[in-house]
Coordinates of C-alpha atoms in Angstrom, one line a residue:
X26 CA -32.0 3.6 16.0
X27 CA -29.3 1.6 15.2
X28 CA -28.2 3.0 12.0
X29 CA -28.1 6.6 13.1
X30 CA -25.8 5.5 16.6
X31 CA -22.6 3.9 13.8
X32 CA -23.3 6.5 11.5
X33 CA -22.2 8.9 15.1
X34 CA -19.9 6.8 16.0
X35 CA -18.2 6.2 12.5
X36 CA -18.7 10.4 12.0
X37 CA -17.0 10.7 15.7
X38 CA -13.5 8.4 14.7
X39 CA -13.5 9.8 11.8
X40 CA -13.7 13.1 13.2
X41 CA -10.5 12.3 15.6
X42 CA -8.9 10.1 13.0
X43 CA -8.3 13.5 11.1
X44 CA -7.9 15.4 13.7
X45 CA -4.5 12.9 15.2
X46 CA -3.3 13.0 11.3
X47 CA -3.8 17.4 11.2
X48 CA -1.5 17.4 15.2
X49 CA 0.6 14.8 13.7
X50 CA 1.4 16.3 10.5
X51 CA 1.9 20.1 12.0
X52 CA 3.8 18.7 15.2
X53 CA 6.1 17.2 12.9
X54 CA 6.2 20.4 10.4
X55 CA 6.6 22.6 13.4
X56 CA 9.5 20.8 14.9
X57 CA 11.1 20.1 11.9
X58 CA 11.8 23.7 11.0
X59 CA 14.9 25.4 11.7
X60 CA 14.5 28.2 14.0
X61 CA 18.0 29.5 13.5
X62 CA 18.0 29.6 9.6
X63 CA 18.6 32.4 8.0
X64 CA 17.7 33.5 4.7
X65 CA 20.3 35.4 2.2
X66 CA 18.6 37.5 0.3
X67 CA 20.1 41.0 0.4
X68 CA 23.6 42.4 -0.1
X69 CA 24.7 40.2 -3.3
X70 CA 26.5 41.4 -6.1
X71 CA 26.2 39.9 -9.1
X72 CA 28.5 39.2 -12.0
X73 CA 27.1 38.5 -15.1
X74 CA 27.8 39.2 -19.4
X75 CA 31.0 41.1 -17.5
X76 CA 28.8 43.0 -15.8
X77 CA 28.6 43.6 -11.7
X78 CA 25.5 44.5 -10.8
X79 CA 24.8 45.1 -6.5
X80 CA 21.6 42.6 -6.2
X81 CA 18.7 44.5 -3.7
X82 CA 17.3 41.1 -3.4
X83 CA 17.2 37.8 -5.2
X84 CA 13.5 37.2 -4.8
X85 CA 13.0 39.9 -6.7
X86 CA 15.8 40.0 -9.5
X87 CA 15.0 38.9 -13.2
X88 CA 18.8 37.6 -15.1
X89 CA 18.6 40.2 -18.6
X90 CA 18.1 37.7 -21.2
X91 CA 17.7 33.8 -21.3
X92 CA 21.5 31.9 -20.2
X93 CA 23.4 30.6 -23.1
X94 CA 26.3 27.5 -23.0
X95 CA 29.4 28.8 -20.8
X96 CA 27.5 31.9 -19.6
X97 CA 29.2 32.2 -15.5
X98 CA 27.8 33.5 -13.2
X99 CA 29.3 34.6 -10.1
X100 CA 27.4 35.8 -7.2
X101 CA 29.5 37.6 -4.1
X102 CA 28.8 39.2 -0.4
X103 CA 30.0 39.3 2.9
X104 CA 28.9 37.3 5.7
X105 CA 27.9 37.8 8.7
X106 CA 30.0 36.4 11.3
X107 CA 26.6 36.0 13.9
X108 CA 25.7 32.7 12.2
X109 CA 24.8 29.9 13.9
X110 CA 27.4 27.1 14.9
X111 CA 28.4 25.0 12.2
X112 CA 26.2 26.5 9.8
X113 CA 25.7 24.9 6.0
X114 CA 24.6 26.9 2.9
X115 CA 22.0 25.7 1.5
X116 CA 20.6 26.2 -2.4
X117 CA 19.1 24.8 -5.2
X118 CA 20.5 24.8 -8.7
X119 CA 19.1 23.6 -12.4
X120 CA 21.6 22.1 -15.2
X121 CA 24.2 23.8 -13.3
X122 CA 27.9 23.3 -12.3
X123 CA 28.5 24.9 -8.6
X124 CA 31.4 26.2 -6.8
X125 CA 31.5 28.1 -3.5
X126 CA 34.1 30.0 -2.2
X127 CA 34.8 31.0 1.2
X128 CA 37.9 33.2 2.8
X129 CA 39.6 32.3 -0.5
X130 CA 39.2 28.7 0.1
X131 CA 37.1 26.3 -2.0
X132 CA 34.4 25.1 0.7
X133 CA 32.3 22.8 -2.4
X134 CA 32.1 22.3 -5.8
X135 CA 29.6 20.3 -8.3
X136 CA 30.4 19.3 -12.1
X137 CA 33.5 20.5 -12.5
X138 CA 34.6 17.7 -14.2
X139 CA 31.7 18.2 -16.1
X140 CA 33.2 17.7 -20.2
X141 CA 30.6 19.7 -22.0
X142 CA 28.5 16.5 -23.1
X143 CA 26.0 14.4 -20.7
X144 CA 23.6 15.5 -18.2
X145 CA 24.1 16.7 -15.2
X146 CA 20.8 17.3 -13.4
X147 CA 19.4 19.3 -10.3
X148 CA 19.3 19.4 -7.4
X149 CA 20.3 21.2 -3.5
X150 CA 23.8 21.8 -2.7
X151 CA 24.7 22.2 0.9
X152 CA 27.9 23.6 1.2
X153 CA 29.4 23.2 5.3
X154 CA 31.4 26.5 6.4
X155 CA 34.0 26.8 8.4
X156 CA 33.9 29.6 11.4
X157 CA 37.3 31.3 9.3
X158 CA 34.2 32.3 6.9
X159 CA 32.7 34.2 9.5
X160 CA 32.7 38.2 8.6
X161 CA 34.3 37.2 5.1
X162 CA 33.3 37.0 1.5
X163 CA 31.8 34.3 0.5
X164 CA 31.4 33.2 -3.2
X165 CA 29.0 30.9 -5.2
X166 CA 30.0 30.1 -8.8
X167 CA 27.0 28.9 -11.4
X168 CA 27.6 28.0 -14.6
X169 CA 24.6 26.5 -16.6
X170 CA 25.0 23.3 -19.2
X171 CA 21.8 23.3 -21.2
X172 CA 20.5 26.6 -23.0
X173 CA 17.9 28.7 -20.3
X174 CA 18.7 26.3 -16.9
X175 CA 16.8 28.8 -15.2
X176 CA 14.9 32.0 -14.9
X177 CA 14.9 32.5 -11.5
X178 CA 17.8 33.0 -9.0
X179 CA 18.9 30.8 -6.3
X180 CA 17.6 30.9 -2.5
X181 CA 20.1 31.5 -0.1
X182 CA 20.0 29.8 3.2
X183 CA 22.5 29.4 5.7
X184 CA 21.2 26.8 8.7
X185 CA 23.1 24.2 11.3
X186 CA 24.0 21.6 10.2
X187 CA 22.0 19.6 11.7
X188 CA 19.3 21.4 10.4
X189 CA 19.4 21.3 6.8
X190 CA 17.5 18.5 5.7
X191 CA 15.3 18.0 8.4
X192 CA 14.0 22.3 7.5
X193 CA 13.5 21.5 3.6
X194 CA 11.6 18.5 4.1
X195 CA 9.6 20.1 7.1
X196 CA 8.8 22.9 5.0
X197 CA 7.8 20.3 2.3
X198 CA 6.1 17.8 4.2
X199 CA 2.8 18.0 2.4
X200 CA 4.7 17.2 -1.2
X201 CA 6.9 14.3 0.5
X202 CA 3.7 12.4 2.1
X203 CA 1.7 13.3 -0.9
X204 CA 4.5 11.4 -3.1
X205 CA 5.6 8.6 -0.7
X206 CA 1.8 7.7 -0.5
X207 CA 1.7 7.7 -4.6
X208 CA 4.9 5.3 -4.9
X209 CA 3.9 2.8 -2.1
X210 CA -0.4 2.6 -3.8
X211 CA 1.5 2.6 -6.9
X212 CA 4.3 -1.0 -5.5
X213 CA 1.4 -2.5 -4.1
X214 CA -1.3 -2.0 -6.7
X215 CA 1.7 -3.1 -8.9
X216 CA 2.1 -6.4 -6.6
X217 CA -1.3 -7.4 -5.2
X218 CA -2.8 -7.5 -9.6
X219 CA 0.5 -9.6 -10.2
X220 CA 0.3 -12.0 -8.0
X221 CA -3.4 -12.0 -8.6
X222 CA -2.6 -12.5 -12.3
X223 CA -1.2 -15.7 -11.4
X224 CA -4.0 -16.7 -9.9
X225 CA -5.9 -16.3 -13.1
X226 CA -7.5 -13.3 -12.0
X227 CA -6.2 -10.3 -14.6
X228 CA -7.4 -6.7 -13.2
X229 CA -5.7 -4.6 -15.9
X230 CA -7.6 -1.7 -14.7
X231 CA -5.8 -1.5 -11.1
X232 CA -2.6 -2.5 -12.6
X233 CA -2.7 0.9 -15.0
X234 CA -3.6 3.1 -12.1
X235 CA -0.5 1.4 -9.9
X236 CA 1.9 2.5 -12.7
X237 CA 0.0 6.0 -13.1
X238 CA 0.4 6.3 -9.3
X239 CA 3.9 5.5 -9.0
X240 CA 4.9 7.1 -12.1
X241 CA 3.6 10.5 -11.3
X242 CA 4.6 10.0 -7.3
X243 CA 8.2 9.2 -8.5
X244 CA 8.3 12.5 -10.7
X245 CA 6.9 14.1 -7.4
X246 CA 9.4 13.3 -4.8
X247 CA 11.7 13.9 -7.7
X248 CA 10.6 17.3 -9.0
X249 CA 10.8 18.9 -5.4
X250 CA 14.4 17.5 -4.7
X251 CA 13.2 15.0 -2.4
X252 CA 14.9 12.1 -3.9
X253 CA 18.0 13.0 -2.6
X254 CA 17.0 11.9 0.7
X255 CA 17.7 8.1 -1.1
X256 CA 20.2 8.9 -3.8
X257 CA 22.3 12.1 -4.3
X258 CA 22.9 11.6 -8.4
X259 CA 21.4 14.1 -9.2
X260 CA 22.1 14.3 -12.8
X261 CA 19.8 10.0 -11.9
X262 CA 17.3 11.7 -9.9
X263 CA 17.1 14.3 -12.6
X264 CA 17.0 11.8 -15.2
X265 CA 14.1 10.1 -13.2
X266 CA 12.2 12.9 -12.7
X267 CA 11.4 13.5 -16.8
X268 CA 11.4 9.9 -17.5
X269 CA 8.4 9.2 -15.2
X270 CA 6.4 12.6 -16.1
X271 CA 7.0 11.2 -19.9
X272 CA 5.4 7.8 -19.6
X273 CA 3.0 8.7 -17.2
X274 CA 0.4 9.6 -20.0
X275 CA 0.7 6.4 -21.8
X276 CA -0.9 4.1 -18.7
X277 CA -3.4 6.7 -17.8
X278 CA -5.1 6.1 -21.7
X279 CA -4.9 2.0 -21.6
X280 CA -6.9 2.7 -17.8
X281 CA -9.4 4.6 -20.0
X282 CA -9.4 2.5 -23.0
X283 CA -9.7 -1.0 -20.8
X284 CA -12.1 0.7 -18.5
X285 CA -14.2 3.0 -20.5
X286 CA -13.8 0.9 -24.3
X287 CA -17.1 0.0 -24.2
X288 CA -19.3 3.2 -23.3
X289 CA -16.8 5.3 -25.7
X290 CA -17.1 3.9 -29.0
X291 CA -14.9 3.7 -31.5
X292 CA -13.9 6.6 -32.5
X293 CA -12.8 7.7 -28.9
X294 CA -11.0 4.1 -29.1
X295 CA -9.2 6.0 -31.4
X296 CA -8.6 9.4 -29.9
X297 CA -7.2 7.3 -27.3
X298 CA -4.8 4.8 -29.4
X299 CA -3.6 8.0 -30.7
X300 CA -2.6 9.9 -27.6
X301 CA -1.0 6.2 -26.5
X302 CA 0.9 5.9 -29.6
X303 CA 1.8 10.1 -29.9
X304 CA 3.3 10.0 -26.4
X305 CA 5.2 6.6 -26.7
X306 CA 6.7 8.1 -30.1
X307 CA 7.9 11.3 -28.4
X308 CA 9.2 9.3 -25.3
X309 CA 11.4 6.9 -27.4
X310 CA 12.4 9.7 -29.6
X311 CA 13.4 12.3 -26.6
X312 CA 15.0 9.5 -25.0
X313 CA 16.6 8.8 -28.2
X314 CA 18.4 12.0 -29.0
X315 CA 19.1 12.3 -25.1
X316 CA 21.1 8.9 -25.5
X317 CA 23.6 10.8 -28.2
X318 CA 23.5 14.2 -25.7
X319 CA 21.7 15.9 -29.3
X320 CA 18.6 17.4 -27.1
X321 CA 18.6 17.0 -23.8
X322 CA 15.0 15.9 -22.2
X323 CA 14.8 19.5 -20.5
X324 CA 14.1 20.6 -23.7
X325 CA 11.4 18.4 -24.7
X326 CA 9.1 20.2 -22.2
X327 CA 7.9 22.1 -24.0
X328 CA 6.6 19.6 -26.7
X329 CA 5.4 17.6 -23.8
X330 CA 3.7 20.6 -22.4
X331 CA 1.6 20.8 -25.6
X332 CA 0.8 17.6 -25.7
X333 CA -0.5 17.3 -22.7
X334 CA -2.9 20.5 -23.3
X335 CA -4.2 19.1 -26.4
X336 CA -5.3 15.5 -24.7
X337 CA -6.8 17.0 -21.7
X338 CA -9.5 19.5 -24.7
X339 CA -9.4 16.4 -26.0
X340 CA -10.7 14.6 -23.4
X341 CA -12.3 17.8 -22.3
X342 CA -14.8 17.7 -25.5
X343 CA -14.6 14.2 -25.8
X344 CA -16.7 13.7 -22.4
X345 CA -18.8 16.7 -23.3
X346 CA -20.1 15.0 -26.0
X347 CA -20.5 11.8 -23.6
X348 CA -22.0 13.5 -20.5
X349 CA -25.5 12.7 -20.7
X350 CA -24.8 9.3 -21.6
X351 CA -22.4 8.6 -18.8
X352 CA -22.4 6.5 -15.5
X353 CA -21.3 6.8 -11.9
X354 CA -17.9 5.8 -12.9
X355 CA -17.7 7.4 -16.2
X356 CA -18.6 10.8 -13.8
X357 CA -15.9 10.4 -11.2
X358 CA -13.7 9.9 -13.6
X359 CA -14.3 13.0 -15.8
X360 CA -14.0 15.2 -12.8
X361 CA -10.9 13.8 -12.2
X362 CA -9.3 14.3 -15.4
X363 CA -11.0 17.5 -15.2
X364 CA -10.0 18.7 -11.5
X365 CA -6.3 17.3 -12.5
X366 CA -6.3 19.5 -15.9
X367 CA -7.1 22.5 -14.5
X368 CA -4.3 22.3 -11.7
X369 CA -1.9 21.0 -14.3
X370 CA -3.4 24.4 -16.0
X371 CA -2.8 26.7 -13.6
X372 CA 0.3 24.8 -12.3
X373 CA 1.7 25.3 -16.8
X374 CA 1.1 28.9 -16.2
X375 CA 2.4 29.1 -12.8
X376 CA 5.6 27.8 -14.0
X377 CA 5.4 29.9 -17.5
X378 CA 4.5 33.3 -16.3
X379 CA 4.5 33.8 -12.8
X380 CA 7.8 32.4 -12.1
X381 CA 8.8 35.2 -14.7
X382 CA 7.5 38.2 -12.4
X383 CA 6.4 37.5 -9.1
X384 CA 9.7 36.0 -7.5
X385 CA 8.9 36.5 -4.2
X386 CA 5.9 35.0 -4.1
X387 CA 7.0 32.2 -2.4
X388 CA 3.4 30.1 -3.0
X389 CA 4.1 30.4 -6.6
X390 CA 7.4 28.9 -6.5
X391 CA 6.2 26.0 -6.2
X392 CA 4.7 23.2 -8.0
X393 CA 0.8 22.7 -7.5
X394 CA 1.0 19.3 -9.6
X395 CA 1.6 16.8 -6.4
X396 CA -1.9 17.6 -4.5
X397 CA -3.7 17.5 -8.0
X398 CA -1.7 13.8 -8.9
X399 CA -3.8 12.8 -5.3
X400 CA -6.9 13.7 -6.1
X401 CA -6.6 12.8 -9.7
X402 CA -6.0 9.1 -8.6
X403 CA -8.4 8.8 -5.4
X404 CA -11.1 9.8 -8.6
X405 CA -9.0 7.3 -10.4
X406 CA -9.3 4.8 -7.4
X407 CA -13.2 5.8 -6.7
X408 CA -14.4 5.8 -11.0
X409 CA -13.2 1.8 -10.6
X410 CA -14.4 0.5 -7.6
X411 CA -17.7 2.2 -8.5
X412 CA -17.2 0.1 -11.6
X413 CA -15.9 -3.3 -10.3
X414 CA -18.9 -3.3 -8.4
X415 CA -21.2 -2.8 -11.6
X416 CA -19.3 -6.0 -13.4
X417 CA -19.5 -7.9 -10.1
X418 CA -23.3 -7.2 -9.5
X419 CA -23.9 -7.2 -13.7
X420 CA -22.0 -10.9 -13.1
X421 CA -23.7 -11.9 -10.4
X422 CA -27.4 -11.4 -11.8
X423 CA -26.0 -13.5 -15.1
X424 CA -25.0 -16.3 -12.2
X425 CA -28.5 -15.9 -11.0
X426 CA -30.8 -15.9 -14.4
X427 CA -28.4 -19.1 -15.5
X428 CA -29.1 -20.6 -12.7
X429 CA -33.2 -20.2 -12.8
X430 CA -32.6 -21.7 -16.0
X431 CA -31.2 -24.7 -14.7
X432 CA -33.5 -24.9 -10.7
X433 CA -36.8 -26.2 -10.3
X434 CA -38.4 -23.4 -9.2
X435 CA -40.9 -25.3 -7.1
X436 CA -38.2 -28.4 -5.3
X437 CA -34.3 -26.2 -6.2
X438 CA -33.2 -29.2 -7.9
X439 CA -32.1 -29.0 -11.1
X440 CA -34.6 -29.7 -13.3
X441 CA -34.6 -31.5 -17.0
X442 CA -33.0 -29.3 -18.7
X443 CA -29.5 -29.0 -16.2
X444 CA -30.6 -33.3 -16.8
X445 CA -30.3 -32.6 -20.5
X446 CA -26.8 -30.5 -20.1
X447 CA -25.5 -33.5 -17.7
X448 CA -26.4 -36.1 -20.3
X449 CA -25.1 -34.3 -23.3
X450 CA -21.4 -34.3 -20.8
X451 CA -22.3 -37.9 -20.4
X452 CA -22.6 -39.1 -23.8
X453 CA -18.8 -38.1 -24.3
X454 CA -17.1 -40.2 -21.5
X455 CA -15.8 -43.5 -21.2
X456 CA -15.5 -43.1 -17.7
X457 CA -18.8 -45.4 -15.7
X458 CA -21.6 -44.2 -14.0
X459 CA -25.2 -44.9 -12.8
X460 CA -28.7 -43.3 -12.8
X461 CA -31.3 -43.5 -10.1
X462 CA -34.8 -43.0 -11.1
X463 CA -37.4 -42.1 -8.8
X464 CA -41.1 -42.0 -9.1
X465 CA -43.0 -40.6 -5.8
X466 CA -46.3 -42.4 -4.6
X467 CA -49.6 -40.9 -3.6
X468 CA -48.8 -37.4 -5.1
X469 CA -52.6 -38.0 -7.5
X470 CA -54.1 -38.9 -4.1
X471 CA -52.7 -35.9 -2.6
X472 CA -53.7 -33.9 -4.9
X473 CA -57.4 -34.9 -5.7
X474 CA -58.0 -35.3 -1.5
X475 CA -55.9 -32.6 -0.3
X476 CA -55.5 -30.3 -2.7
X477 CA -52.9 -29.2 -5.2
X478 CA -51.3 -26.8 -2.6
X479 CA -50.7 -29.6 -0.1
X480 CA -49.4 -31.9 -3.0
X481 CA -46.5 -29.2 -3.7
X482 CA -46.0 -29.4 0.1
X483 CA -45.7 -33.3 -0.7
X484 CA -43.2 -32.9 -3.7
X485 CA -40.5 -30.3 -2.0
X486 CA -40.7 -32.6 1.7
X487 CA -39.5 -35.4 -0.4
X488 CA -36.8 -32.7 -2.4
X489 CA -35.5 -32.3 0.7
X490 CA -35.0 -35.1 1.4
X491 CA -33.6 -36.5 -2.2
X492 CA -31.2 -34.2 -1.7
X493 CA -30.0 -34.5 1.5
X494 CA -29.8 -38.2 1.1
X495 CA -27.5 -38.1 -2.3
X496 CA -25.5 -35.0 -1.0
X497 CA -21.8 -35.9 -1.6
X498 CA -22.8 -38.4 -4.0
X499 CA -24.9 -37.8 -7.0
X500 CA -26.8 -34.9 -8.5
X501 CA -30.6 -34.9 -7.9
X502 CA -32.8 -33.3 -10.7
X503 CA -36.5 -32.7 -11.0
X504 CA -37.6 -33.9 -13.9
X505 CA -41.2 -32.9 -14.1
X506 CA -44.8 -34.1 -11.8
X507 CA -43.6 -36.7 -9.6
X508 CA -40.0 -38.3 -11.1
X509 CA -37.0 -37.5 -10.0
X510 CA -33.8 -39.1 -11.2
X511 CA -29.8 -39.2 -9.7
X512 CA -26.6 -39.1 -11.9
X513 CA -24.3 -40.5 -9.5
X514 CA -20.1 -40.5 -10.8
X515 CA -17.8 -43.1 -11.2
X516 CA -16.2 -42.9 -7.3
X517 CA -19.5 -42.8 -5.9
X518 CA -21.5 -46.0 -7.2
X519 CA -20.5 -47.8 -4.2
X520 CA -22.0 -45.4 -1.9
X521 CA -25.7 -46.2 -3.6
X522 CA -27.1 -48.3 -1.8
X523 CA -26.3 -46.6 1.6
X524 CA -28.0 -43.1 0.1
X525 CA -30.9 -45.0 -0.5
X526 CA -31.0 -46.4 2.8
X527 CA -30.6 -42.8 4.6
X528 CA -33.4 -41.8 1.8
X529 CA -35.8 -44.0 3.3
X530 CA -34.8 -43.3 6.7
X531 CA -35.7 -39.8 6.4
X532 CA -38.7 -40.4 4.7
X533 CA -40.2 -42.0 7.1
X534 CA -38.8 -39.0 9.5
X535 CA -40.8 -37.0 7.6
X536 CA -44.1 -39.0 7.5
X537 CA -45.4 -37.1 10.9
X538 CA -45.7 -33.7 8.7
X539 CA -47.0 -35.4 6.3
X540 CA -51.0 -36.2 5.1
X541 CA -49.5 -39.3 3.7
X542 CA -46.0 -41.4 4.2
X543 CA -43.8 -40.5 1.8
X544 CA -43.1 -43.3 -1.0
X545 CA -41.5 -43.6 -3.4
X546 CA -39.9 -46.9 -6.3
X547 CA -36.3 -46.4 -7.2
X548 CA -34.3 -48.1 -10.1
X549 CA -30.7 -48.1 -10.9
X550 CA -28.3 -48.9 -13.8
X551 CA -25.1 -48.2 -14.7
X552 CA -23.2 -47.4 -18.3
X553 CA -21.2 -50.4 -18.1
X554 CA -24.5 -52.5 -18.0
X555 CA -25.4 -51.1 -21.3
X556 CA -21.9 -52.6 -23.5
X557 CA -18.4 -51.9 -23.6
X558 CA -19.3 -49.5 -27.3
X559 CA -20.8 -45.5 -26.9
X560 CA -23.1 -45.6 -24.8
X561 CA -26.1 -42.7 -25.1
X562 CA -26.9 -41.6 -21.2
X563 CA -31.0 -41.8 -22.8
X564 CA -30.3 -45.6 -22.5
X565 CA -28.9 -45.5 -19.1
X566 CA -32.1 -43.7 -18.1
X567 CA -34.2 -46.1 -19.6
X568 CA -32.9 -48.6 -18.0
X569 CA -33.2 -47.4 -14.5
X570 CA -37.2 -46.0 -15.4
X571 CA -37.6 -49.3 -16.5
X572 CA -36.4 -50.7 -13.5
X573 CA -37.9 -48.5 -11.1
X574 CA -41.2 -49.5 -12.8
X575 CA -41.1 -53.0 -12.1
X576 CA -40.0 -51.9 -8.8
X577 CA -43.2 -49.9 -8.5
X578 CA -45.3 -52.9 -9.9
X579 CA -44.4 -55.1 -7.2
X580 CA -45.1 -52.7 -4.3
X581 CA -47.6 -52.8 -2.0
X582 CA -49.0 -49.5 -1.9
X583 CA -52.7 -48.3 -2.0
X584 CA -51.0 -45.0 -3.1
X585 CA -49.4 -45.4 -6.4
X586 CA -51.3 -45.0 -9.6
X587 CA -52.8 -47.5 -11.2

């Protein structure tokens, strides 16, 4: 009944939390969208290739041919005289020089100092329009600095100055949230693994997930131009976009190699290493060509798309071959890769096909990759946690089994095997130590009169007394039958007498619940008593045993063996 109540409470809190987050999301989003925004889609004329064309709708217009270096696109129209106060013209360009002229006055420019080499980058432009521009001609010149810089016409929007930035962010809030979440998650994951590494705990898998999330999060923010909130350098932002994208497969392959190496076999390991090496070489060559200004990162995008497609095909085919052998961690990982591959493939189709024909469909103008990245990273984390749980469980089982090898099943004390292991260590040290040999009286008497069950109770009662008395002083061991010993290190040699006195007091206190009093004979020997040269622990134990038997012979007890 309690479990049912807990589940109902958890479900209620979860639904409440989701409802609050959704309300917050839509509330912020709706308040951020500008109601005064005017989309300038119709009424433009475009001068291109020395021809002027009247354009009914920029959203549906397609450039007659691929753009080449030296091309110039001149967009012109008459501005309305009823625009919002303090209007700002907002539009996005890719790898282009921009100049905005309103009422025969230049109001904005970008990249006019471009010398023909280097990287201009992509981003949003905000051109402030003064009052005398209203009702006058607006001219926007766009000069691409890369071959085939773009295929889709820019979206020109006029918004009030105080809402130009918040409007875009509100319309793309989901992408921003996903990107920021991935970046923060990646930074925290990397920092956490570095801190743990200094303490001797290495989590390579989680480090790779963190790096992947960081790279893809940065790519998402740069791809959607959200990085302009932090940096107005278009070239730098676009450079980060390509670098993070091209580097992303390396931590992914490293994660798969480290986490699944035991299950993917030799061929799978070789395949992943080849994929990682190919991406590394691709990035190195692309970076060198970009730095030499021979071929820019943008021109390598098609090759990267082909590489990613081949990588997904390989991972998919390999997973299908191994699907019957996959554990839960492997299945979660496979589903994550599959979902991301499907979303990435659909986005490639959207990017390369749909944008060439369906310009007016806003949903198809934006990348779906950030959502796929979020799902993918969550599956990676889930797979890692399941695998980590399995590793911890297996280690715990091995530790328990290893402990059982050295523990006496009846008393819970260490056994003879553990004693021999400690003796082997003591044989190699020169520090002093002591061995206390103990033999119980009355075990045979109890076994014969009350049965072996009561004899076991007698042994367990003394083991508890023995362990308590020597706690923090020495290692307690049952050698077998009614024979026990304690090994005491040099720093506790002065505590042996008090431990034996404590043991005697506890024996008397335990006698109330037993058929006979607890009686033992003890003998103690130190390593230093056996000479200055190499001394075997077995010899020290033999000396302690002899003294124990001398003590037993001197005892006046009706329970000792004759």
